[in-house]
Tab-separated table of C-alpha atoms in Angstrom:
chain	number	residue	atom	x	y	z
V	20	GLY	CA	-13.137	-11.335	19.998
V	21	ILE	CA	-10.831	-10.858	17.015
V	22	ASN	CA	-11.419	-7.113	16.857
V	23	ALA	CA	-10.906	-6.668	20.600
V	24	GLU	CA	-7.668	-8.613	20.637
V	25	TYR	CA	-5.959	-7.284	17.515
V	26	GLY	CA	-7.802	-4.102	16.535
V	27	GLU	CA	-10.603	-4.009	13.974
V	28	HIS	CA	-8.463	-2.850	11.049
V	29	SER	CA	-5.234	-4.732	11.768
V	30	ALA	CA	-3.937	-6.994	9.026
V	31	VAL	CA	-4.002	-10.001	11.352
V	32	ALA	CA	-7.667	-9.416	12.269
V	33	MET	CA	-8.596	-9.093	8.599
V	34	LEU	CA	-6.871	-12.365	7.749
V	35	LEU	CA	-8.484	-14.245	10.632
V	36	ARG	CA	-11.934	-12.885	9.778
V	37	THR	CA	-11.446	-13.929	6.166
V	38	LEU	CA	-10.383	-17.441	7.140
V	39	ARG	CA	-13.416	-17.702	9.433
V	40	HIS	CA	-15.848	-16.591	6.725
V	41	ALA	CA	-14.293	-19.022	4.246
V	42	LYS	CA	-15.653	-21.910	6.316
V	43	HIS	CA	-19.238	-20.929	5.429
V	44	PRO	CA	-20.488	-21.813	1.907
V	45	ALA	CA	-22.792	-18.810	1.943
V	46	THR	CA	-19.840	-16.393	1.969
V	47	PRO	CA	-17.218	-17.778	-0.419
V	48	ARG	CA	-15.984	-14.465	-1.765
V	49	ILE	CA	-13.966	-11.640	-0.204
V	50	ALA	CA	-15.246	-8.091	-0.191
V	51	PRO	CA	-13.228	-5.657	-2.349
V	52	MET	CA	-11.991	-3.623	0.636
V	53	THR	CA	-10.651	-6.740	2.352
V	54	ALA	CA	-9.121	-8.188	-0.802
V	55	ARG	CA	-6.471	-5.526	-1.155
V	56	PHE	CA	-4.941	-6.518	2.184
V	57	PHE	CA	-3.955	-9.919	0.795
V	58	THR	CA	-2.479	-9.254	-2.620
V	59	SER	CA	-1.314	-6.237	-4.569
V	60	GLN	CA	-2.153	-8.167	-7.753
V	61	VAL	CA	-5.897	-7.747	-7.190
V	62	PRO	CA	-6.847	-4.073	-7.623
V	63	VAL	CA	-9.295	-2.402	-5.272
V	64	GLY	CA	-12.815	-3.049	-6.535
V	65	ASP	CA	-11.991	-6.405	-8.142
V	66	GLU	CA	-13.376	-9.374	-6.210
V	67	GLY	CA	-11.609	-12.688	-5.964
V	68	THR	CA	-12.092	-15.981	-4.207
V	69	LEU	CA	-10.226	-16.793	-1.016
V	70	ALA	CA	-8.244	-19.541	-2.746
V	71	THR	CA	-7.131	-17.185	-5.511
V	72	LEU	CA	-5.896	-14.596	-3.040
V	73	LEU	CA	-4.047	-16.846	-0.607
V	74	LYS	CA	-2.421	-19.539	-2.734
V	75	ASP	CA	1.022	-18.863	-4.185
V	76	HIS	CA	2.492	-21.397	-6.592
V	77	HIS	CA	5.958	-19.926	-7.098
V	78	MET	CA	6.933	-17.976	-3.976
V	79	PRO	CA	8.231	-19.638	-0.782
V	80	VAL	CA	6.309	-17.268	1.520
V	81	ALA	CA	2.808	-15.823	1.166
V	82	TYR	CA	1.223	-12.968	3.065
V	83	SER	CA	-0.856	-15.484	5.023
V	84	ASP	CA	2.432	-16.808	6.483
V	85	ILE	CA	3.316	-13.326	7.720
V	86	ALA	CA	-0.107	-12.862	9.294
V	87	GLN	CA	0.212	-16.257	10.988
V	88	ALA	CA	3.677	-15.279	12.255
V	89	ALA	CA	2.292	-12.025	13.682
V	90	HIS	CA	-0.249	-14.049	15.671
V	91	ARG	CA	2.355	-16.613	16.725
V	92	ILE	CA	5.044	-14.243	18.061
V	93	ARG	CA	2.915	-11.466	19.554
V	94	SER	CA	3.330	-12.661	23.150
V	95	GLY	CA	7.130	-12.924	22.982
V	96	VAL	CA	8.355	-10.145	20.684
V	97	ARG	CA	7.983	-6.415	21.239
V	98	ARG	CA	5.905	-4.223	18.959
V	99	THR	CA	8.564	-1.545	18.508
V	100	GLU	CA	8.015	2.178	18.373
V	101	LEU	CA	7.674	4.025	15.069
V	102	ARG	CA	8.539	7.667	15.607
V	103	LYS	CA	9.167	10.713	13.483
V	104	SER	CA	12.571	12.375	13.737
V	105	PHE	CA	12.428	16.171	13.616
V	106	TRP	CA	16.174	16.620	13.128
V	107	LEU	CA	16.676	13.912	10.533
V	108	SER	CA	13.595	15.060	8.629
V	109	ASP	CA	15.052	18.556	8.476
V	110	LEU	CA	18.487	17.261	7.448
V	111	CYS	CA	17.224	14.866	4.771
V	112	GLY	CA	14.469	17.075	3.348
V	113	CYS	CA	11.694	14.529	3.903
V	114	ASP	CA	9.532	13.101	6.690
V	115	VAL	CA	11.763	10.498	8.338
V	116	TYR	CA	10.142	7.868	10.552
V	117	LEU	CA	12.373	5.488	12.490
V	118	LYS	CA	11.246	1.953	13.332
V	119	LEU	CA	13.166	1.179	16.520
V	120	GLU	CA	13.962	-2.505	16.110
V	121	LEU	CA	17.090	-1.994	18.204
V	122	ASN	CA	14.727	-1.878	21.195
V	123	GLN	CA	13.946	-5.589	20.944
V	124	PHE	CA	15.284	-7.435	23.989
V	125	THR	CA	18.319	-8.792	22.134
V	126	GLY	CA	18.790	-5.550	20.239
V	127	SER	CA	17.636	-6.411	16.708
V	128	PHE	CA	14.732	-7.369	14.438
V	129	LYS	CA	16.028	-10.944	14.298
V	130	GLU	CA	13.799	-11.924	17.214
V	131	ARG	CA	10.752	-11.845	14.938
V	132	GLY	CA	11.939	-14.623	12.671
V	133	ALA	CA	13.737	-16.586	15.376
V	134	ARG	CA	10.710	-16.966	17.624
V	135	ASN	CA	8.457	-17.786	14.684
V	136	ALA	CA	10.861	-20.481	13.466
V	137	LEU	CA	11.239	-22.027	16.934
V	138	LEU	CA	7.493	-22.127	17.524
V	139	ALA	CA	7.016	-23.838	14.147
V	140	LEU	CA	9.245	-26.808	15.103
V	141	THR	CA	7.833	-30.266	15.638
V	142	PRO	CA	8.051	-31.766	19.158
V	143	ASP	CA	10.921	-34.039	18.067
V	144	GLN	CA	12.837	-31.095	16.574
V	145	LYS	CA	12.383	-29.072	19.750
V	146	GLU	CA	13.785	-31.925	21.826
V	147	ALA	CA	16.818	-32.414	19.545
V	148	GLY	CA	17.601	-28.699	19.548
V	149	VAL	CA	18.516	-26.220	16.828
V	150	ILE	CA	21.700	-24.878	15.276
V	151	CYS	CA	22.468	-21.705	13.352
V	152	ALA	CA	25.366	-19.736	11.868
V	153	SER	CA	25.414	-16.026	12.582
V	154	ALA	CA	27.678	-13.034	13.159
V	155	GLY	CA	25.639	-12.201	16.209
V	156	ASN	CA	22.096	-10.869	15.961
V	157	HIS	CA	20.416	-14.041	14.708
V	158	ALA	CA	22.528	-16.060	17.131
V	159	GLN	CA	21.384	-13.913	20.048
V	160	ALA	CA	17.745	-14.170	18.986
V	161	ILE	CA	17.908	-17.967	18.690
V	162	ALA	CA	19.777	-18.251	22.006
V	163	TRP	CA	17.329	-16.009	23.891
V	164	HIS	CA	14.086	-17.417	22.536
V	165	GLY	CA	15.462	-20.939	22.707
V	166	LYS	CA	16.046	-20.322	26.399
V	167	GLN	CA	12.532	-18.905	26.840
V	168	LEU	CA	10.925	-21.840	25.029
V	169	GLY	CA	13.145	-24.569	26.487
V	170	ILE	CA	14.760	-25.469	23.150
V	171	PRO	CA	18.545	-26.223	23.201
V	172	ALA	CA	20.488	-23.956	20.856
V	173	THR	CA	23.960	-24.206	19.308
V	174	VAL	CA	25.270	-21.115	17.536
V	175	LEU	CA	28.269	-21.076	15.183
V	176	MET	CA	29.817	-17.617	14.975
V	177	PRO	CA	32.629	-16.471	12.643
V	178	THR	CA	35.827	-14.976	13.989
V	179	VAL	CA	34.672	-11.484	12.941
V	180	ALA	CA	31.620	-11.602	15.216
V	181	PRO	CA	31.645	-8.713	17.738
V	182	LEU	CA	32.679	-9.785	21.222
V	183	GLN	CA	29.566	-8.240	22.772
V	184	LYS	CA	27.312	-10.496	20.693
V	185	VAL	CA	29.369	-13.610	21.448
V	186	GLU	CA	29.244	-13.027	25.199
V	187	LYS	CA	25.493	-12.427	25.208
V	188	CYS	CA	24.863	-15.704	23.402
V	189	ARG	CA	26.848	-17.476	26.095
V	190	ALA	CA	24.935	-15.625	28.806
V	191	PHE	CA	21.656	-16.876	27.281
V	192	GLY	CA	22.884	-20.445	27.698
V	193	ALA	CA	23.631	-21.294	24.071
V	194	ASN	CA	26.472	-23.575	23.023
V	195	VAL	CA	28.742	-21.085	21.210
V	196	VAL	CA	31.291	-22.336	18.653
V	197	ILE	CA	33.669	-19.843	17.000
V	198	VAL	CA	34.497	-21.074	13.493
V	199	GLY	CA	35.106	-19.659	10.004
V	200	GLN	CA	36.085	-16.277	8.644
V	201	ASN	CA	32.508	-15.277	7.728
V	202	ILE	CA	28.904	-16.441	8.026
V	203	GLY	CA	29.190	-18.570	4.905
V	204	GLU	CA	32.072	-20.646	6.283
V	205	ALA	CA	30.319	-21.083	9.628
V	206	LYS	CA	27.174	-22.227	7.805
V	207	VAL	CA	29.096	-24.917	5.920
V	208	VAL	CA	30.382	-26.330	9.205
V	209	ALA	CA	26.895	-26.321	10.720
V	210	GLU	CA	25.433	-28.183	7.764
V	211	THR	CA	28.206	-30.727	7.193
V	212	GLN	CA	29.682	-31.764	10.546
V	213	PRO	CA	28.175	-35.071	11.791
V	214	GLU	CA	27.859	-33.908	15.416
V	215	TYR	CA	25.217	-31.410	14.298
V	216	ALA	CA	23.274	-33.768	12.030
V	217	ASP	CA	20.311	-34.290	14.385
V	218	MET	CA	19.774	-30.578	14.989
V	219	LYS	CA	17.408	-28.482	12.896
V	220	TYR	CA	19.425	-25.815	11.061
V	221	ILE	CA	17.714	-22.413	11.128
V	222	ASN	CA	18.978	-20.108	8.411
V	223	GLY	CA	18.913	-16.565	9.751
V	224	TYR	CA	17.768	-14.959	6.512
V	225	ASP	CA	16.397	-17.632	4.180
V	226	ASP	CA	14.111	-20.051	6.015
V	227	PRO	CA	10.459	-19.327	5.138
V	228	GLU	CA	9.568	-19.008	8.839
V	229	ILE	CA	12.375	-16.496	9.320
V	230	ILE	CA	11.229	-14.419	6.333
V	231	ALA	CA	7.606	-14.521	7.476
V	232	GLY	CA	8.585	-13.420	10.972
V	233	ALA	CA	10.641	-10.536	9.596
V	234	GLY	CA	7.678	-9.487	7.487
V	235	THR	CA	5.654	-8.719	10.617
V	236	MET	CA	7.652	-5.497	10.878
V	237	GLY	CA	6.150	-4.354	7.586
V	238	VAL	CA	2.659	-5.073	8.892
V	239	GLU	CA	3.315	-2.956	11.992
V	240	ILE	CA	4.636	-0.058	9.927
V	241	LEU	CA	1.511	0.162	7.774
V	242	GLU	CA	-0.823	-0.324	10.714
V	243	GLU	CA	0.730	2.695	12.436
V	244	LEU	CA	1.367	5.031	9.494
V	245	ASN	CA	-1.285	5.570	6.837
V	246	GLN	CA	0.841	7.434	4.288
V	247	VAL	CA	4.226	5.915	3.485
V	248	ASP	CA	6.088	6.631	0.247
V	249	TYR	CA	9.271	4.653	0.900
V	250	VAL	CA	10.392	1.867	3.221
V	251	ILE	CA	14.191	1.614	3.123
V	252	ILE	CA	15.576	-1.710	4.344
V	253	PRO	CA	19.130	-2.776	5.331
V	254	THR	CA	20.086	-5.789	3.216
V	255	GLY	CA	22.534	-8.602	3.943
V	256	GLY	CA	21.106	-12.078	3.447
V	257	ALA	CA	17.874	-10.289	2.369
V	258	GLY	CA	15.456	-11.964	4.792
V	259	LEU	CA	14.237	-8.694	6.321
V	260	LEU	CA	13.946	-7.126	2.895
V	261	ALA	CA	12.033	-10.097	1.468
V	262	GLY	CA	9.517	-10.334	4.298
V	263	THR	CA	8.968	-6.599	4.679
V	264	ALA	CA	8.669	-6.034	0.926
V	265	LEU	CA	6.076	-8.812	0.650
V	266	ALA	CA	4.039	-7.335	3.498
V	267	VAL	CA	4.263	-3.763	2.232
V	268	LYS	CA	3.425	-4.604	-1.368
V	269	THR	CA	0.485	-6.727	-0.208
V	270	LEU	CA	-0.985	-4.031	2.008
V	271	THR	CA	-0.455	-1.031	-0.278
V	272	THR	CA	0.201	-0.343	-3.933
V	273	HIS	CA	1.849	3.074	-3.786
V	274	CYS	CA	4.740	2.558	-1.334
V	275	LYS	CA	8.205	1.873	-2.761
V	276	VAL	CA	10.585	-0.576	-1.091
V	277	VAL	CA	14.345	-0.060	-1.400
V	278	GLY	CA	17.107	-2.426	-0.283
V	279	VAL	CA	20.421	-0.939	0.934
V	280	GLU	CA	23.660	-2.902	1.265
V	281	PRO	CA	27.345	-2.029	1.869
V	282	ILE	CA	29.456	-1.500	-1.244
V	283	VAL	CA	32.190	-3.753	0.141
V	284	CYS	CA	29.817	-6.741	0.339
V	285	ALA	CA	27.201	-6.191	-2.357
V	286	SER	CA	25.837	-9.740	-2.537
V	287	MET	CA	22.344	-8.625	-3.581
V	288	ALA	CA	23.669	-6.505	-6.445
V	289	ALA	CA	25.670	-9.500	-7.647
V	290	ALA	CA	22.604	-11.751	-7.410
V	291	ILE	CA	20.434	-9.310	-9.365
V	292	GLU	CA	23.070	-9.062	-12.077
V	293	ALA	CA	23.495	-12.846	-12.292
V	294	GLY	CA	19.784	-13.594	-12.020
V	295	GLU	CA	20.380	-15.875	-9.048
V	296	PRO	CA	22.264	-15.842	-5.727
V	297	VAL	CA	26.018	-16.005	-6.253
V	298	THR	CA	28.931	-15.955	-3.819
V	299	VAL	CA	30.848	-12.688	-3.559
V	300	LYS	CA	33.996	-11.773	-1.664
V	301	THR	CA	33.241	-10.339	1.757
V	302	ASN	CA	35.410	-7.477	2.962
V	303	PRO	CA	35.567	-6.045	6.475
V	304	THR	CA	32.769	-3.534	6.918
V	305	LEU	CA	31.285	-1.325	9.618
V	306	ALA	CA	28.006	-3.036	8.707
V	307	ASP	CA	29.299	-6.415	9.909
V	308	GLY	CA	25.814	-7.874	10.285
V	309	LEU	CA	25.255	-7.406	6.545
V	310	ALA	CA	28.494	-9.112	5.466
V	311	VAL	CA	26.780	-12.130	3.917
V	312	PRO	CA	28.658	-13.624	0.946
V	313	LYS	CA	25.528	-15.034	-0.706
V	314	VAL	CA	21.919	-13.931	-0.316
V	315	GLY	CA	19.336	-16.581	0.459
V	316	THR	CA	17.578	-18.307	-2.429
V	317	HIS	CA	14.083	-17.855	-0.980
V	318	ALA	CA	14.845	-14.316	0.120
V	319	PHE	CA	16.206	-13.441	-3.316
V	320	LEU	CA	13.066	-14.628	-5.118
V	321	LEU	CA	10.806	-12.572	-2.861
V	322	ALA	CA	13.040	-9.496	-2.754
V	323	ARG	CA	13.469	-9.402	-6.526
V	324	GLU	CA	9.707	-9.709	-6.991
V	325	HIS	CA	8.657	-7.039	-4.490
V	326	THR	CA	11.554	-4.568	-4.215
V	327	ASP	CA	11.560	-1.435	-6.371
V	328	LYS	CA	15.235	-0.578	-6.148
V	329	PHE	CA	18.596	-1.665	-4.729
V	330	VAL	CA	21.376	0.745	-3.743
V	331	ALA	CA	24.750	0.498	-1.998
V	332	VAL	CA	26.458	2.767	0.513
V	333	SER	CA	30.115	3.361	1.361
V	334	GLU	CA	31.839	2.868	4.693
V	335	THR	CA	32.044	6.639	5.085
V	336	GLU	CA	28.291	6.999	4.596
V	337	VAL	CA	27.602	4.261	7.157
V	338	ALA	CA	29.903	5.912	9.716
V	339	LEU	CA	28.210	9.253	9.179
V	340	ALA	CA	24.771	7.689	9.660
V	341	VAL	CA	25.820	6.139	12.985
V	342	LEU	CA	27.153	9.529	14.094
V	343	ARG	CA	23.951	11.352	13.090
V	344	LEU	CA	21.835	8.901	15.095
V	345	VAL	CA	23.999	9.322	18.178
V	346	GLU	CA	23.914	13.107	17.971
V	347	THR	CA	20.331	13.767	16.880
V	348	GLU	CA	18.373	10.822	18.289
V	349	LYS	CA	20.614	9.730	21.193
V	350	LEU	CA	20.479	6.208	19.728
V	351	VAL	CA	23.404	3.801	19.502
V	352	VAL	CA	22.900	1.831	16.288
V	353	GLU	CA	25.248	-0.724	14.747
V	354	GLY	CA	26.567	-0.112	11.250
V	355	GLY	CA	24.269	-2.606	9.558
V	356	GLY	CA	21.253	-1.129	11.299
V	357	ALA	CA	22.103	2.379	10.093
V	358	THR	CA	22.535	1.668	6.369
V	359	GLY	CA	18.994	2.742	5.547
V	360	LEU	CA	19.675	6.202	6.943
V	361	ALA	CA	23.067	6.284	5.190
V	362	ALA	CA	21.247	6.078	1.861
V	363	VAL	CA	19.071	9.156	2.455
V	364	LEU	CA	21.486	11.528	4.191
V	365	PRO	CA	22.895	14.365	2.027
V	366	GLY	CA	25.252	12.748	-0.475
V	367	GLY	CA	23.584	9.347	-0.153
V	368	PRO	CA	22.246	7.483	-3.213
V	369	LEU	CA	18.588	8.145	-2.321
V	370	HIS	CA	18.840	11.686	-0.965
V	371	GLU	CA	17.531	13.514	-4.019
V	372	GLU	CA	14.873	10.911	-4.799
V	373	VAL	CA	13.125	11.085	-1.409
V	374	GLN	CA	12.841	14.868	-1.144
V	375	GLY	CA	9.420	15.799	0.243
V	376	LYS	CA	8.406	12.159	0.717
V	377	SER	CA	7.316	10.201	3.770
V	378	ILE	CA	9.885	7.476	4.461
V	379	VAL	CA	10.324	4.735	7.061
V	380	ILE	CA	13.790	3.556	8.038
V	381	PRO	CA	14.098	0.505	10.295
V	382	LEU	CA	16.987	0.808	12.729
V	383	ALA	CA	17.531	-2.920	12.472
V	384	GLY	CA	20.017	-3.431	15.314
V	385	GLY	CA	21.915	-1.745	18.115
V	386	ASN	CA	24.539	-4.328	19.050
V	387	ILE	CA	27.923	-2.711	18.583
V	388	ASP	CA	31.097	-3.104	20.632
V	389	THR	CA	32.087	0.014	22.567
V	390	THR	CA	35.544	0.077	20.985
V	391	THR	CA	34.041	-0.274	17.518
V	392	LEU	CA	31.578	2.503	18.281
V	393	GLY	CA	34.474	4.824	19.124
V	394	ARG	CA	36.184	4.089	15.815
V	395	VAL	CA	32.955	4.489	13.880
V	396	ILE	CA	32.280	7.861	15.504
V	397	ASP	CA	35.798	9.032	14.639
V	398	ARG	CA	35.231	8.035	11.017
V	399	GLY	CA	31.915	9.817	11.037
V	400	LEU	CA	33.518	12.966	12.417
V	401	ALA	CA	36.166	12.777	9.694
V	402	ALA	CA	33.507	12.388	7.008
V	403	ASP	CA	31.703	15.389	8.490
V	404	ASN	CA	34.874	17.548	8.335
V	405	ARG	CA	34.911	17.832	12.106
V	406	LEU	CA	38.017	15.699	12.514
V	407	VAL	CA	40.736	16.779	10.089
V	408	ARG	CA	44.386	15.937	9.547
V	409	PHE	CA	47.062	17.932	7.789
V	410	VAL	CA	50.839	18.017	7.402
V	411	ALA	CA	52.697	21.324	7.740
V	412	GLN	CA	56.382	21.979	7.041
V	413	VAL	CA	57.871	24.182	9.764
V	414	SER	CA	61.259	25.281	11.052
V	415	ASP	CA	63.109	22.763	13.212
V	416	GLY	CA	64.216	25.548	15.529
V	417	PRO	CA	62.651	26.924	18.713
V	418	GLY	CA	59.148	28.256	18.087
V	419	GLY	CA	58.684	26.280	14.859
V	420	ILE	CA	55.512	24.585	16.042
V	421	SER	CA	54.170	27.479	18.100
V	422	GLY	CA	53.238	29.408	14.956
V	423	VAL	CA	50.980	26.586	13.764
V	424	ALA	CA	49.532	26.106	17.244
V	425	GLY	CA	48.907	29.841	17.526
V	426	ILE	CA	46.863	29.925	14.298
V	427	LEU	CA	44.828	26.942	15.412
V	428	ALA	CA	44.166	28.473	18.826
V	429	GLU	CA	43.179	31.808	17.336
V	430	LEU	CA	40.666	30.166	14.995
V	431	GLY	CA	39.177	27.902	17.679
V	432	ALA	CA	40.506	24.520	16.545
V	433	SER	CA	41.461	21.881	19.095
V	434	ILE	CA	44.559	19.737	18.575
V	435	LYS	CA	43.724	16.087	19.118
V	436	ASP	CA	47.060	14.592	18.019
V	437	ILE	CA	50.442	15.886	16.819
V	438	TYR	CA	53.587	14.135	15.575
V	439	HIS	CA	57.029	15.265	14.334
V	440	GLU	CA	58.503	13.681	11.220
V	441	ARG	CA	62.280	14.254	10.910
V	442	ALA	CA	63.910	11.172	9.389
V	443	TRP	CA	61.906	10.357	6.234
V	444	LEU	CA	62.123	13.754	4.529
V	445	HIS	CA	63.702	15.023	1.344
V	446	SER	CA	63.491	18.727	2.171
V	447	SER	CA	65.898	21.048	3.994
V	448	ILE	CA	67.636	19.630	7.065
V	449	LYS	CA	66.436	22.681	8.960
V	450	THR	CA	62.759	21.857	8.533
V	451	VAL	CA	60.450	19.175	9.887
V	452	GLN	CA	56.999	17.967	9.018
V	453	VAL	CA	54.348	18.235	11.685
V	454	LYS	CA	51.419	15.839	11.314
V	455	VAL	CA	48.398	17.245	13.097
V	456	VAL	CA	44.859	15.987	13.766
V	457	ILE	CA	42.418	18.712	14.812
V	458	GLU	CA	38.784	18.975	15.831
V	459	THR	CA	36.710	21.592	14.025
V	460	THR	CA	33.077	22.621	13.777
V	461	GLY	CA	32.585	21.647	10.146
V	462	ALA	CA	33.497	22.299	6.517
V	463	ALA	CA	33.390	26.101	6.699
V	464	HIS	CA	35.613	26.140	9.782
V	465	CYS	CA	38.051	23.757	8.029
V	466	GLU	CA	38.336	26.058	5.034
V	467	GLU	CA	39.010	29.061	7.263
V	468	ILE	CA	41.816	27.193	9.058
V	469	ARG	CA	43.288	25.874	5.844
V	470	THR	CA	43.400	29.321	4.254
V	471	ALA	CA	45.150	30.819	7.282
V	472	LEU	CA	47.765	28.049	7.441
V	473	GLU	CA	48.529	28.170	3.710
V	474	GLN	CA	49.460	31.850	4.017
V	475	LYS	CA	52.433	30.957	6.248
V	476	TYR	CA	53.327	27.285	5.719
V	477	PRO	CA	53.534	24.625	3.006
V	478	ILE	CA	50.756	22.189	3.958
V	479	ALA	CA	49.102	19.003	2.719
V	480	TRP	CA	45.445	19.037	3.732
V	481	ASN	CA	43.757	15.711	4.556
V	482	PRO	CA	46.476	13.618	2.847
V	483	GLN	CA	45.210	10.174	1.820
V	484	ALA	CA	47.161	6.946	2.127
V	485	ASN	CA	47.721	5.363	-1.250
V	486	PHE	CA	48.115	1.593	-1.200
V	487	ALA	CA	48.111	-0.270	-4.480
V	488	ASN	CA	46.280	-3.257	-2.991
V	489	MET	CA	43.677	-1.296	-1.041
V	490	GLU	CA	40.540	0.416	-2.264
V	491	LEU	CA	39.802	3.462	-0.117
V	492	LEU	CA	36.096	4.269	0.144
């Protein structure tokens, strides 16, 4: 029955068969082929007892927890598609496989951990209800699966939470409370206010049940793809990274796991440097779902143990990744969900390292406000040299602007915005500055336009704002 229900070679089936055999004194040991599916510490060919393989004295989550979670959530969480991208593979110089977690009902991987955590509650805890702090994806997952399982849910969301995520939580019937400037502040309220004392707090990235549920994604990846060189994971609180890394490193010894976080909120980098989770300043980021000021303690222990490398990406790289997914895959992915791709695109911190490799990138979420999406696409176009601004000094007489417009028209550029600057100048009273934003086809087209304009006008190409108190990425 196990083989028919799960598939003969699935990780869940192997675990259940092993647990079944362990009940019989005549078969106390695990065969070498099965052993490697439970721990990367036991090499293929080296036998070990069941107790040796499954017990874990120092880690908060073991692979057996992930396998149990996979069994527990299978009826309520989608097994998402893993597909190869022709265009991204060509662009990145490697075989790129996308794990489409944005196709979960609530639009993110968070459903895996949320349902597992809710199903693990005691009857009294289910009756009292649960509470969580989240910028949106975890809140939606708790609200939706709480509704499905009849468990009351209260979600505390910071003021930076996208409106789309807030409204969906309300639509799922959750009690939504907007409080705090970030997830950390909302979490403090959830854990300290007396009106929430009887509710079970579910940490969206650090509870063992959450981490185990997230790890089921890693199991699915390796069940569907035999040869994987890299799994590249978006990292905020580090729950997805911890669970997936544990699963991957248990099921294979050759695959590398890399965590990717935004430069402007590098809480994992700070934790690695300090040797423990520490609080960092959170700055506004396109990857809002990853803006966690302090990684989880449990998640940190697991991620540090099983992750090969940690890298960070800029806001420009995140915007470009979102744009590439829209254009090549017709997928709308939120900034946090696209950070894995940001790391491997040309110019990204992993681009050279993954050349010729087989890599899996989870698209962790697709919940992004329409207005935010428009701004992100514009930033992506700017990073791709397809949206360019310049300032040209022209005559303030009739026909002064027509010369610039004529060059742009002749070279096939489209004017998106134009503005005259007359008052704040220190040049001749007979000249004005024209600030222009144009659409182009790319870097080569930009250079052609720039060269033509410089032959006739003084210009400043892509001028950057310079604020002493602002770091431009």
